[in-house]
């Protein structure tokens, strides 16, 4: 009986792997898993979990994987190589974003205000004020060349899998951000003027950390977004006018880049 159960379980796992591979193969031409291009880049895909501004896992994120057009992934690999001599590594929070997820963000913005989420992610703004600079009906992430990214000391702690809302995203940071990344003045997904790429109220260390990130990303073809220090888009974009909606599924095991 145990042998039969083992055989059935093995078959189920094999079928699941085949299904994941088939679904991954359905990605449009030119899209890749970042992990297949550079597995050394840390990934902390927040929308695949509940510790994000919506308070729940976001539709379209069937796996905590960074998916990008190959050109953007290869450019990130170059950034990573540039940063290694400085004792730093990249950590990505979001990459390709299905339009289904973008629609979920818009739906969240129309839901009643949550005092906890407001304190954590948009302490100085109401939900209605988040459009269109922070949340929009269309996102450049859906074109596959945008990435949300920060810097982490090499050998630092792995990303936390915390499922609770953080303290205020604009709270002072001593040396490192709460997730172990370099202090940038705000945490990721902070809907506040302090998250603007150029803003006041930062320490000299935070300004230097932002400058290091900007310089590294600009050097490899990424353009920053003025309202979010973490948001960059690789240019020229392979799909500048196309917004994709394929789901992010588990990466097939054993793949290489």
CSV table of N, CA and C in Angstrom, one decimal, residues 11 13 15 29 34-35 70 79 109 111 135 186 212:
chain,number,residue,atom,x,y,z
A,11,UNK,N,4.1,10.3,-9.4
A,11,UNK,CA,3.4,10.6,-10.7
A,11,UNK,C,2.8,12.0,-10.6
A,13,UNK,N,3.8,14.5,-8.7
A,13,UNK,CA,4.8,15.5,-8.8
A,13,UNK,C,5.4,15.7,-10.2
A,15,UNK,N,3.8,15.1,-13.0
A,15,UNK,CA,2.8,15.8,-13.8
A,15,UNK,C,2.8,17.3,-13.5
A,29,UNK,N,7.5,35.2,-26.6
A,29,UNK,CA,8.9,35.2,-27.1
A,29,UNK,C,9.7,36.3,-26.5
A,34,UNK,N,14.5,35.6,-14.5
A,34,UNK,CA,15.8,36.2,-14.1
A,34,UNK,C,16.7,35.2,-13.4
A,35,UNK,N,16.1,34.2,-12.7
A,35,UNK,CA,16.9,33.2,-12.0
A,35,UNK,C,17.7,32.4,-13.0
A,70,UNK,N,14.4,39.4,-22.0
A,70,UNK,CA,15.8,39.0,-21.9
A,70,UNK,C,16.7,40.2,-21.8
A,79,UNK,N,24.7,44.8,-14.2
A,79,UNK,CA,24.7,45.7,-13.0
A,79,UNK,C,25.2,44.9,-11.8
A,109,UNK,N,-7.7,50.2,-4.6
A,109,UNK,CA,-7.7,51.7,-4.4
A,109,UNK,C,-9.2,52.2,-4.2
A,111,UNK,N,-11.4,50.3,-2.6
A,111,UNK,CA,-12.0,49.7,-1.4
A,111,UNK,C,-11.9,50.7,-0.2
A,135,UNK,N,-0.3,54.6,-8.5
A,135,UNK,CA,-1.1,53.5,-9.0
A,135,UNK,C,-1.8,54.0,-10.3
A,186,UNK,N,13.1,55.5,2.5
A,186,UNK,CA,11.8,54.8,2.7
A,186,UNK,C,11.9,53.4,2.3
A,212,UNK,N,24.3,55.6,-5.5
A,212,UNK,CA,25.0,54.3,-6.0
A,212,UNK,C,24.0,53.5,-6.8
